[in-house]
N, CA, C and O atoms as a MOPAC input file, in Angstrom:
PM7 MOZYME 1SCF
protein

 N    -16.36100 1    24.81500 1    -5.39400 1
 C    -15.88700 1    23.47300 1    -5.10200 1
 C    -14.35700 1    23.46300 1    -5.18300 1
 O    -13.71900 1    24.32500 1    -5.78700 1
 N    -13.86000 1    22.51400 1    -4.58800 1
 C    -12.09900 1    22.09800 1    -4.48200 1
 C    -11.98600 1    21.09700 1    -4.56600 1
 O    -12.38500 1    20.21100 1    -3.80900 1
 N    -11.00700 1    20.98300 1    -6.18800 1
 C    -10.30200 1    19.70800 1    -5.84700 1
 C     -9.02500 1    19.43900 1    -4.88800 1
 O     -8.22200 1    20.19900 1    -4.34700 1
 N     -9.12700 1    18.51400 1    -4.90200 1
 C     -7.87400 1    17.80200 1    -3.68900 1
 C     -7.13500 1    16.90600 1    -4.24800 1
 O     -7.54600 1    15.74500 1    -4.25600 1
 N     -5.67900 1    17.28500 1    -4.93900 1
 C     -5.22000 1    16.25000 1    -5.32600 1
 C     -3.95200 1    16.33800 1    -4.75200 1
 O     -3.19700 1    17.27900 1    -4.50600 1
 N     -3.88000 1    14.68100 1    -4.54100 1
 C     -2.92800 1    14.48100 1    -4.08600 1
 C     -1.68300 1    13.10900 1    -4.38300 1
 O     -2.06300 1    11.94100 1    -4.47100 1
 N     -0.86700 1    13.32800 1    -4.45200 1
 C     -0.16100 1    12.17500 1    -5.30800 1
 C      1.27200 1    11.36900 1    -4.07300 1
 O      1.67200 1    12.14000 1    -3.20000 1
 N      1.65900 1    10.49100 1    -4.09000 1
 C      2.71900 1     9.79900 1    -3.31100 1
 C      3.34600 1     8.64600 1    -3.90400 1
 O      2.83200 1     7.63600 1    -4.38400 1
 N      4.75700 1     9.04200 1    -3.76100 1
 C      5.35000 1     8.01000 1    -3.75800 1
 C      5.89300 1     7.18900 1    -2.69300 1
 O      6.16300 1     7.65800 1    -1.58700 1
 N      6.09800 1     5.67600 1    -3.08400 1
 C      6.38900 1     5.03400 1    -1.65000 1
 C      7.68800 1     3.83700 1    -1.66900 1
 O      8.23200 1     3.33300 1    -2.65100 1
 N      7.86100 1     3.68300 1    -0.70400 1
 C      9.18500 1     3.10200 1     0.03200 1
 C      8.79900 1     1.22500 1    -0.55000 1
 O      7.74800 1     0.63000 1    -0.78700 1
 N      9.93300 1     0.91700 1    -0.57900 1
 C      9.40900 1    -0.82200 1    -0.62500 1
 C     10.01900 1    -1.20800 1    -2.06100 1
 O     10.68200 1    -0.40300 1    -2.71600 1
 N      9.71700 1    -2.59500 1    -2.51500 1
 C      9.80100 1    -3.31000 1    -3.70200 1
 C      8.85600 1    -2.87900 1    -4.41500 1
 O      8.33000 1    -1.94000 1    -3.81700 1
 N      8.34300 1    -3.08600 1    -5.43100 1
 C      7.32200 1    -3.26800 1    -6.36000 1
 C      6.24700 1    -3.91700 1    -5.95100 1
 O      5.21500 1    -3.39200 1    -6.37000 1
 N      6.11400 1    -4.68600 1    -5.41400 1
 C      5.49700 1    -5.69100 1    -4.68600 1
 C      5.14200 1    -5.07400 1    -3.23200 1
 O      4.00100 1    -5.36000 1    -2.86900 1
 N      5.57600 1    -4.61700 1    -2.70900 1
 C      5.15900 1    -3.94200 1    -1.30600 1
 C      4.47300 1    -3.23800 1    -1.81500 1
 O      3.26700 1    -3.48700 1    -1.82100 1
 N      5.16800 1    -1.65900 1    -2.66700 1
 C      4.61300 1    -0.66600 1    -3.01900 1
 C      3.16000 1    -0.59700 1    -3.31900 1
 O      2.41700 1     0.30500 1    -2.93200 1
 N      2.82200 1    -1.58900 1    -4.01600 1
 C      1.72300 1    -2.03200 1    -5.03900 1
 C      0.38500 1    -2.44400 1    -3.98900 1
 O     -0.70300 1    -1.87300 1    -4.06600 1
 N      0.79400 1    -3.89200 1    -2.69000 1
 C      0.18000 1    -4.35200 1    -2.07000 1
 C     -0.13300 1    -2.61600 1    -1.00500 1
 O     -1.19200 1    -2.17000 1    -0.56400 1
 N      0.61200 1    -2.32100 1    -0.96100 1
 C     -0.05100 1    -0.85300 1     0.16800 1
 C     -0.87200 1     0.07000 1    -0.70800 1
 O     -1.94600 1     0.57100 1    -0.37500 1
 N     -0.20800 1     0.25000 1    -1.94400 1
 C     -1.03700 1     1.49500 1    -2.41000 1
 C     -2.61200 1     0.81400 1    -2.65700 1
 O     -3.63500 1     1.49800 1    -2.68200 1
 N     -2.58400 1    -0.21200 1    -2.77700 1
 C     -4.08700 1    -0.98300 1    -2.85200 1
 C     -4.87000 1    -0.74300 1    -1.94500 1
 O     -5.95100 1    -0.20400 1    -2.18600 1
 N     -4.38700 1    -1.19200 1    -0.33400 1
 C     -4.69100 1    -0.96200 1     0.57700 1
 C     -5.24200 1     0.42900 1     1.15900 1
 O     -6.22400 1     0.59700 1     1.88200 1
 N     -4.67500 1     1.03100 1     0.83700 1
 C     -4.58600 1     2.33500 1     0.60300 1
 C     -6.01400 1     3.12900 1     0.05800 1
 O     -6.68500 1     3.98900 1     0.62700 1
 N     -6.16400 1     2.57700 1    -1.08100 1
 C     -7.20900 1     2.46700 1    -2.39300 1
 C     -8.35400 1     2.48600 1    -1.92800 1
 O     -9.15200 1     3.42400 1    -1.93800 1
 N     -8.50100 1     1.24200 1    -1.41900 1
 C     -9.68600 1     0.74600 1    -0.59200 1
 C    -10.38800 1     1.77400 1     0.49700 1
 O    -11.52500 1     2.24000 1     0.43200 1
 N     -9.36000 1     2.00000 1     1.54400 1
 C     -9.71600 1     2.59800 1     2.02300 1
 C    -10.14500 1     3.97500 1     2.02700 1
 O    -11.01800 1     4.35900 1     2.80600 1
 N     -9.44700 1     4.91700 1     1.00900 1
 C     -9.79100 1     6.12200 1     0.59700 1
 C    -11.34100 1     5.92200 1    -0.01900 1
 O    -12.32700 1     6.52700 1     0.40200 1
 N    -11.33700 1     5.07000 1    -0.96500 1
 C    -12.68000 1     4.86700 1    -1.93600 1
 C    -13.76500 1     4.58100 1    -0.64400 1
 O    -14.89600 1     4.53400 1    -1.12800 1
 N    -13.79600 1     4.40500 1     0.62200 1
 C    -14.47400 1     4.05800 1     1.56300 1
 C    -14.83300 1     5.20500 1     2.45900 1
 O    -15.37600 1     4.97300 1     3.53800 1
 N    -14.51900 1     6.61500 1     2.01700 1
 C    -14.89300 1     8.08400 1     2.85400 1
 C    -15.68500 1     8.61600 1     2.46300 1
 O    -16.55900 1     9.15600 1     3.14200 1
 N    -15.59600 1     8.61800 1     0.98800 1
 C    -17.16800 1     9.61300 1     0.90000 1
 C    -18.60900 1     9.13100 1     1.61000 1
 O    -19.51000 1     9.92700 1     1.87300 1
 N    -18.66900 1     7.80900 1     1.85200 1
 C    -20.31900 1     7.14300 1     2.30700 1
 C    -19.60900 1     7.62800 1     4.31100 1
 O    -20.43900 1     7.06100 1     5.02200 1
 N    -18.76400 1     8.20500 1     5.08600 1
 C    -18.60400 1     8.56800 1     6.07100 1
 C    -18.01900 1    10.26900 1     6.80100 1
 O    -17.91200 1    10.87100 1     7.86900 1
 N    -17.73600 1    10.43700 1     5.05300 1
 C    -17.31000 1    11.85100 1     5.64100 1
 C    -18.06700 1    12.75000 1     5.04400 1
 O    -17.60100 1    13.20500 1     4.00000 1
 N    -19.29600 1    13.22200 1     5.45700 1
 C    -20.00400 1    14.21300 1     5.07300 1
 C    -19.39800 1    15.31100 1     3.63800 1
 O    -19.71400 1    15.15900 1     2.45800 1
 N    -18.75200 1    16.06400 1     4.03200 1
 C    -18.22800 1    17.30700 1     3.43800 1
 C    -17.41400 1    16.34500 1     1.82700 1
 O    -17.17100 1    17.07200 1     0.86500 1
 N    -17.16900 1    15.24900 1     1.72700 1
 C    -16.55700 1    14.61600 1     0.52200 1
 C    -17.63200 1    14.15900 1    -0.17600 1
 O    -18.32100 1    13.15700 1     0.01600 1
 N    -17.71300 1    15.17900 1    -1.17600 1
 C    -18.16100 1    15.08400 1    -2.88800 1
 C    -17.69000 1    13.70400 1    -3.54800 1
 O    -18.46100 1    12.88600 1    -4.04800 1
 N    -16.48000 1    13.59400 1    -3.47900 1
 C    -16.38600 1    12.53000 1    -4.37500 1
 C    -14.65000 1    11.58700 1    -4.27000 1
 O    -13.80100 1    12.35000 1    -3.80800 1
 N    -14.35500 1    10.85700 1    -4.44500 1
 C    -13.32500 1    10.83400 1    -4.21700 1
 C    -12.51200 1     9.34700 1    -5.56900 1
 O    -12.85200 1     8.21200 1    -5.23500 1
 N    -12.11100 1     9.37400 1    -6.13600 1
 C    -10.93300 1     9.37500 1    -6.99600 1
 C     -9.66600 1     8.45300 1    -6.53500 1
 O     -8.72100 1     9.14500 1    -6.15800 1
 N     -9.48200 1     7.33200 1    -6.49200 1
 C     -7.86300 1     7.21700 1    -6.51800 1
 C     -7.18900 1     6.08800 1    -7.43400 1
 O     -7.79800 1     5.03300 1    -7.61600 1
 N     -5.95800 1     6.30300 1    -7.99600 1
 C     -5.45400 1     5.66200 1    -9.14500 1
 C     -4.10700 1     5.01600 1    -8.87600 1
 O     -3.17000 1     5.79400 1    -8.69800 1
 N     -3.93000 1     4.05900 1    -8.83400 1
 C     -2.24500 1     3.39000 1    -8.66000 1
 C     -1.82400 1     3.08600 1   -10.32400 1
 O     -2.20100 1     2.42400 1   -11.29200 1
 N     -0.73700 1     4.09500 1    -9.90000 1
 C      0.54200 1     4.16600 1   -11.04600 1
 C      0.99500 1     2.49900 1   -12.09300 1
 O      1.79200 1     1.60500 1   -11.81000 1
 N     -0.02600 1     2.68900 1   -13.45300 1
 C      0.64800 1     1.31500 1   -14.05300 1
 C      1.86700 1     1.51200 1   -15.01200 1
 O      2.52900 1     0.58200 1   -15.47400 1
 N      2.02900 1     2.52500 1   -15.19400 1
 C      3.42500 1     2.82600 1   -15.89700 1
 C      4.50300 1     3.00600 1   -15.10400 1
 O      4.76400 1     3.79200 1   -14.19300 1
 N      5.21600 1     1.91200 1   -15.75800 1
 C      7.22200 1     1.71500 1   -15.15300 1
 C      7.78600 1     2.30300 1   -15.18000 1
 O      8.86200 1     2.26400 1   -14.58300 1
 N      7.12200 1     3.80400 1   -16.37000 1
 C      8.59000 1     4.64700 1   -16.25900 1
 C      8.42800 1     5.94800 1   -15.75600 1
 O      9.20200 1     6.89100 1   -15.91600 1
 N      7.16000 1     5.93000 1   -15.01500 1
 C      6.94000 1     6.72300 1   -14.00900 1
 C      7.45500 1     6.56000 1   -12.42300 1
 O      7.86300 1     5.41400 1   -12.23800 1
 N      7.51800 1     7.16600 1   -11.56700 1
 C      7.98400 1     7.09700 1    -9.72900 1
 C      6.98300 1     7.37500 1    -8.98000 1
 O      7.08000 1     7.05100 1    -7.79600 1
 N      5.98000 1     7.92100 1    -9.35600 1
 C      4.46200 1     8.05500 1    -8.47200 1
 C      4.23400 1     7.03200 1    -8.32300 1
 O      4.80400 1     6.27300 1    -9.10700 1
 N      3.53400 1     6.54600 1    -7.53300 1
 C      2.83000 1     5.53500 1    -6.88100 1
 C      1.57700 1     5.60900 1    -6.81000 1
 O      1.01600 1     4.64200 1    -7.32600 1
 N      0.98400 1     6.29300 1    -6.42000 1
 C     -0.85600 1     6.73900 1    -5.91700 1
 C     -1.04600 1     8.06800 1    -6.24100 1
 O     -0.11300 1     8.86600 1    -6.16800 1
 N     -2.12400 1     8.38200 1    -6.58300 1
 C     -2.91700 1     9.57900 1    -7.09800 1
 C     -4.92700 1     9.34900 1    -6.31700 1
 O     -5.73300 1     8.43000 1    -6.46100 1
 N     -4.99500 1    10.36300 1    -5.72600 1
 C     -6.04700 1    10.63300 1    -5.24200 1
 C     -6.49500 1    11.89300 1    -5.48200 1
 O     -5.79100 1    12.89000 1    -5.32100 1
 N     -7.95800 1    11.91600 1    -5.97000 1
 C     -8.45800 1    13.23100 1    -6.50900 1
 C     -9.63600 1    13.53600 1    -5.37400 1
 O    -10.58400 1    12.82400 1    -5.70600 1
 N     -9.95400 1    14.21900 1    -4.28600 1
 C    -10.78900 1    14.42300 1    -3.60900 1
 C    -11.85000 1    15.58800 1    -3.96500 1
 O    -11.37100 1    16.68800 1    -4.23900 1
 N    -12.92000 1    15.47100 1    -3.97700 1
 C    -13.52100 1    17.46700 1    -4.01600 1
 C    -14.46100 1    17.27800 1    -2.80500 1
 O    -15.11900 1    16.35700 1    -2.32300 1
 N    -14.17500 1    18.80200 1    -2.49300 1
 C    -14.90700 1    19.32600 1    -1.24200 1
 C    -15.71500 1    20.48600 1    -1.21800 1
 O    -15.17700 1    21.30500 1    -1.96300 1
 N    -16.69200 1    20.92800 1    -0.74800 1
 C    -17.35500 1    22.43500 1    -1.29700 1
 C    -16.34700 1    23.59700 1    -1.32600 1
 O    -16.22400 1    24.44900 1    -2.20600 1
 N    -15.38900 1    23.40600 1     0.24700 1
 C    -14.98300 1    24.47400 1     0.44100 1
 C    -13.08100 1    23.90400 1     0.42200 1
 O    -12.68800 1    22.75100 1     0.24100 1
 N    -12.18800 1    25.19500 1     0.67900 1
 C    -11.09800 1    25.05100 1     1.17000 1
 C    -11.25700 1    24.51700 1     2.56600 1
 O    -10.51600 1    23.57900 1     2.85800 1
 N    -11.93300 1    24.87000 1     3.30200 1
 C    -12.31300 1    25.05700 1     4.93700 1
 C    -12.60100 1    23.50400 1     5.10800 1
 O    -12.26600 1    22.81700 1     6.07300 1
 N    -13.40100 1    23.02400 1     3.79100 1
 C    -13.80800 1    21.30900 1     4.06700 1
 C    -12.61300 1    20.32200 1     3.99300 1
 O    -12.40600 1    19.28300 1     4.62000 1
 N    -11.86300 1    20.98000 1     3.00400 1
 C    -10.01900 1    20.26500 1     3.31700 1
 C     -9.86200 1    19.70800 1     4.43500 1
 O     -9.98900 1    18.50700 1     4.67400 1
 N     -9.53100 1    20.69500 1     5.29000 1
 C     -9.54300 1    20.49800 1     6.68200 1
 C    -10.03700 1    19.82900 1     7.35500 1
 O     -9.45900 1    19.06400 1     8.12700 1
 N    -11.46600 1    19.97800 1     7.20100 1
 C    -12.26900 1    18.70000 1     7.91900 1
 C    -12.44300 1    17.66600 1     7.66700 1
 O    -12.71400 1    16.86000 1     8.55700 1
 N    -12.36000 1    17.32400 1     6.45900 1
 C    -11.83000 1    15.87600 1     5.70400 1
 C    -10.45300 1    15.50300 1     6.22600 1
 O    -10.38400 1    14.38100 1     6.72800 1
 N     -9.16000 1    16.35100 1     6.20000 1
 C     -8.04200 1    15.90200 1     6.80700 1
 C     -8.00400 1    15.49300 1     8.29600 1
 O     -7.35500 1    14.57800 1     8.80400 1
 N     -8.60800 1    16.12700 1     8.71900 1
 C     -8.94400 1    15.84100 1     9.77800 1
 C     -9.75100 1    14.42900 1    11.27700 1
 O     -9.67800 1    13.96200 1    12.41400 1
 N    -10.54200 1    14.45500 1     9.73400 1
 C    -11.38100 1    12.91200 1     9.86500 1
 C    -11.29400 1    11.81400 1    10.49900 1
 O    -10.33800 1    11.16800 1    10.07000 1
 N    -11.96600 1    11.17300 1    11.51000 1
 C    -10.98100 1     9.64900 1    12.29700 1
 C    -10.91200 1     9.08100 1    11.15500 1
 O     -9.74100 1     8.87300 1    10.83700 1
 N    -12.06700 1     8.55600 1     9.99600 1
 C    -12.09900 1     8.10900 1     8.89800 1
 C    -10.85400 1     8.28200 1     8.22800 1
 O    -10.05300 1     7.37400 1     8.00700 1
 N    -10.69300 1     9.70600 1     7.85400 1
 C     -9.25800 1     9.77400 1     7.00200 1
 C     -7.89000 1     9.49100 1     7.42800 1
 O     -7.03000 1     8.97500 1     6.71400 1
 N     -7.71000 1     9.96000 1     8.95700 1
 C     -6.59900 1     9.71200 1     9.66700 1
 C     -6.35700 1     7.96300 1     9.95600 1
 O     -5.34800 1     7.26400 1    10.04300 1
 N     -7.24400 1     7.79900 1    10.01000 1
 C     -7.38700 1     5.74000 1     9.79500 1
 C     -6.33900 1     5.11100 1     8.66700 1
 O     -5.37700 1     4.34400 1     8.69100 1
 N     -7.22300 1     6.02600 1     7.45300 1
 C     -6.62900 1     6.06600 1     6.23100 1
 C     -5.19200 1     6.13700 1     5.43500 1
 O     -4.72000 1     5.49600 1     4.49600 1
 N     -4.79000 1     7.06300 1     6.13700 1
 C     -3.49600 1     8.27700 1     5.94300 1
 C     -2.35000 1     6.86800 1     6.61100 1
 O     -1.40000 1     6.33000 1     6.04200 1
 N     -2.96600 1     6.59600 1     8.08800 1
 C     -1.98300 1     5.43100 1     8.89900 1
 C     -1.62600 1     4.67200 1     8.07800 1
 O     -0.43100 1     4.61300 1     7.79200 1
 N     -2.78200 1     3.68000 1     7.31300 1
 C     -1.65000 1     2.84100 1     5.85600 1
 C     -0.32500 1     3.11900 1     5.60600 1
 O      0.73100 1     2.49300 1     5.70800 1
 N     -0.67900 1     4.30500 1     5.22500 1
 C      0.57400 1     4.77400 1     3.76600 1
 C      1.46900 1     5.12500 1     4.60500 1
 O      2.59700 1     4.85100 1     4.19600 1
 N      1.43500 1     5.75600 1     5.89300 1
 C      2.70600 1     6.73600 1     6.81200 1
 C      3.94600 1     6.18000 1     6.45600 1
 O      4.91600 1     6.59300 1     5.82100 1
 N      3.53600 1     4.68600 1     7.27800 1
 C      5.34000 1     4.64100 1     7.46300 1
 C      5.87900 1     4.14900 1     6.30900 1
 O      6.98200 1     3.61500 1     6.42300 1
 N      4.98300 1     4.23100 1     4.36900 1
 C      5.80200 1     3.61600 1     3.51800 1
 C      5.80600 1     4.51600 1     2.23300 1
 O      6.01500 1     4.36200 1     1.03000 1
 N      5.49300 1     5.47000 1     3.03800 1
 C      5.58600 1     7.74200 1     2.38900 1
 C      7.23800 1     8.11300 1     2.31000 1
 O      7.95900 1     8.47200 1     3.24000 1
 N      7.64000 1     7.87900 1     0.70400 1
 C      8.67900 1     8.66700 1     0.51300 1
 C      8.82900 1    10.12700 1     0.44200 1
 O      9.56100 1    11.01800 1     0.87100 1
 N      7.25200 1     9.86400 1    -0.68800 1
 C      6.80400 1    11.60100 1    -1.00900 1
 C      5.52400 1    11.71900 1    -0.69700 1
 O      4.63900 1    10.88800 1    -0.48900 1
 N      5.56100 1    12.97900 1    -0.69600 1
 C      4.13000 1    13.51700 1    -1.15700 1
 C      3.82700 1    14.79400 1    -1.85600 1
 O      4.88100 1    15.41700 1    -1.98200 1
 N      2.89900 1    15.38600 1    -2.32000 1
 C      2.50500 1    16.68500 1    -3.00800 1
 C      1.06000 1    16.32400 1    -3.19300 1
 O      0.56400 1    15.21200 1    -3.37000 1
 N      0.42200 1    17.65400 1    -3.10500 1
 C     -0.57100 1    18.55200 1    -2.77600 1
 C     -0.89300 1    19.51600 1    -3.62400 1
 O     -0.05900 1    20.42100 1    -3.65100 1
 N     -1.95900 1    19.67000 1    -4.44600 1
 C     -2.79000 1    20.64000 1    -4.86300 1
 C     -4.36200 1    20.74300 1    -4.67700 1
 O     -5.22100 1    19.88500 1    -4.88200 1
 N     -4.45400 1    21.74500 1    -4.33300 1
 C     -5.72000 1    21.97200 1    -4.21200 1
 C     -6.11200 1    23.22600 1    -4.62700 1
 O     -5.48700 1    24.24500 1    -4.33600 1
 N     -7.44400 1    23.19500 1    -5.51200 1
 C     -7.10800 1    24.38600 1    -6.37500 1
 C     -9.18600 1    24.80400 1    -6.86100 1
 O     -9.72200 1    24.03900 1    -7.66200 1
 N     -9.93100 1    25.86100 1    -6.33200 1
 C    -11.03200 1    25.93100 1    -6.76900 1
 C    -11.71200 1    25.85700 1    -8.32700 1
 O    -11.37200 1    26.60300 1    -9.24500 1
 N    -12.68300 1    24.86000 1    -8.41800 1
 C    -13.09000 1    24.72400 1   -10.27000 1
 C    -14.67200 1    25.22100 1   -10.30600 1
 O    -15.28300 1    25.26200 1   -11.37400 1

């Protein structure tokens, strides 16, 4: 199995930030019942101030290979559109457990 984690920070006020990463939320928590190959999926918006992350998403997939096809996803790419244009950062691990 693989987890998929993935974390972002984002562009905006406090108030933007917050209203997207929600948005955001929703919709991630809404793939596993459409994307086959997703085990499970995970996501957390940042309540500490004296942190700069924004969103944390924990995905698992059987394979590395299912990464892909999850990234891939109309479902996920639906998803991903939210956050684009309010993506300062991002980072990526994915790592077999």
């Amino acid at each position: 199995m693989i987890k998929h984690i993935v974390t972002f920070k984002l562009k905006g006020s406090e108030d933007e930030r917050k209203a997207t990463a929600l948005r955001f939320k929703n919709a991630l928590e809404a793939l596993p019942d459409v994307i086959d190959v997703l085990k499970s999926m995970e996501v957390g918006i940042n309540e500490n101030p004296a942190e700069t992350w924004d969103v944390v998403l924990t995905a698992v997939v059987p394979t590395m290979t299912d990464v892909e096809v999850y990234a891939k996803h109309p479902a996920h790419v639906a998803a991903a559109a939210i956050i684009a244009p309010h993506k300062e950062s991002r980072a990526c691990v994915d790592y077999e457990f």
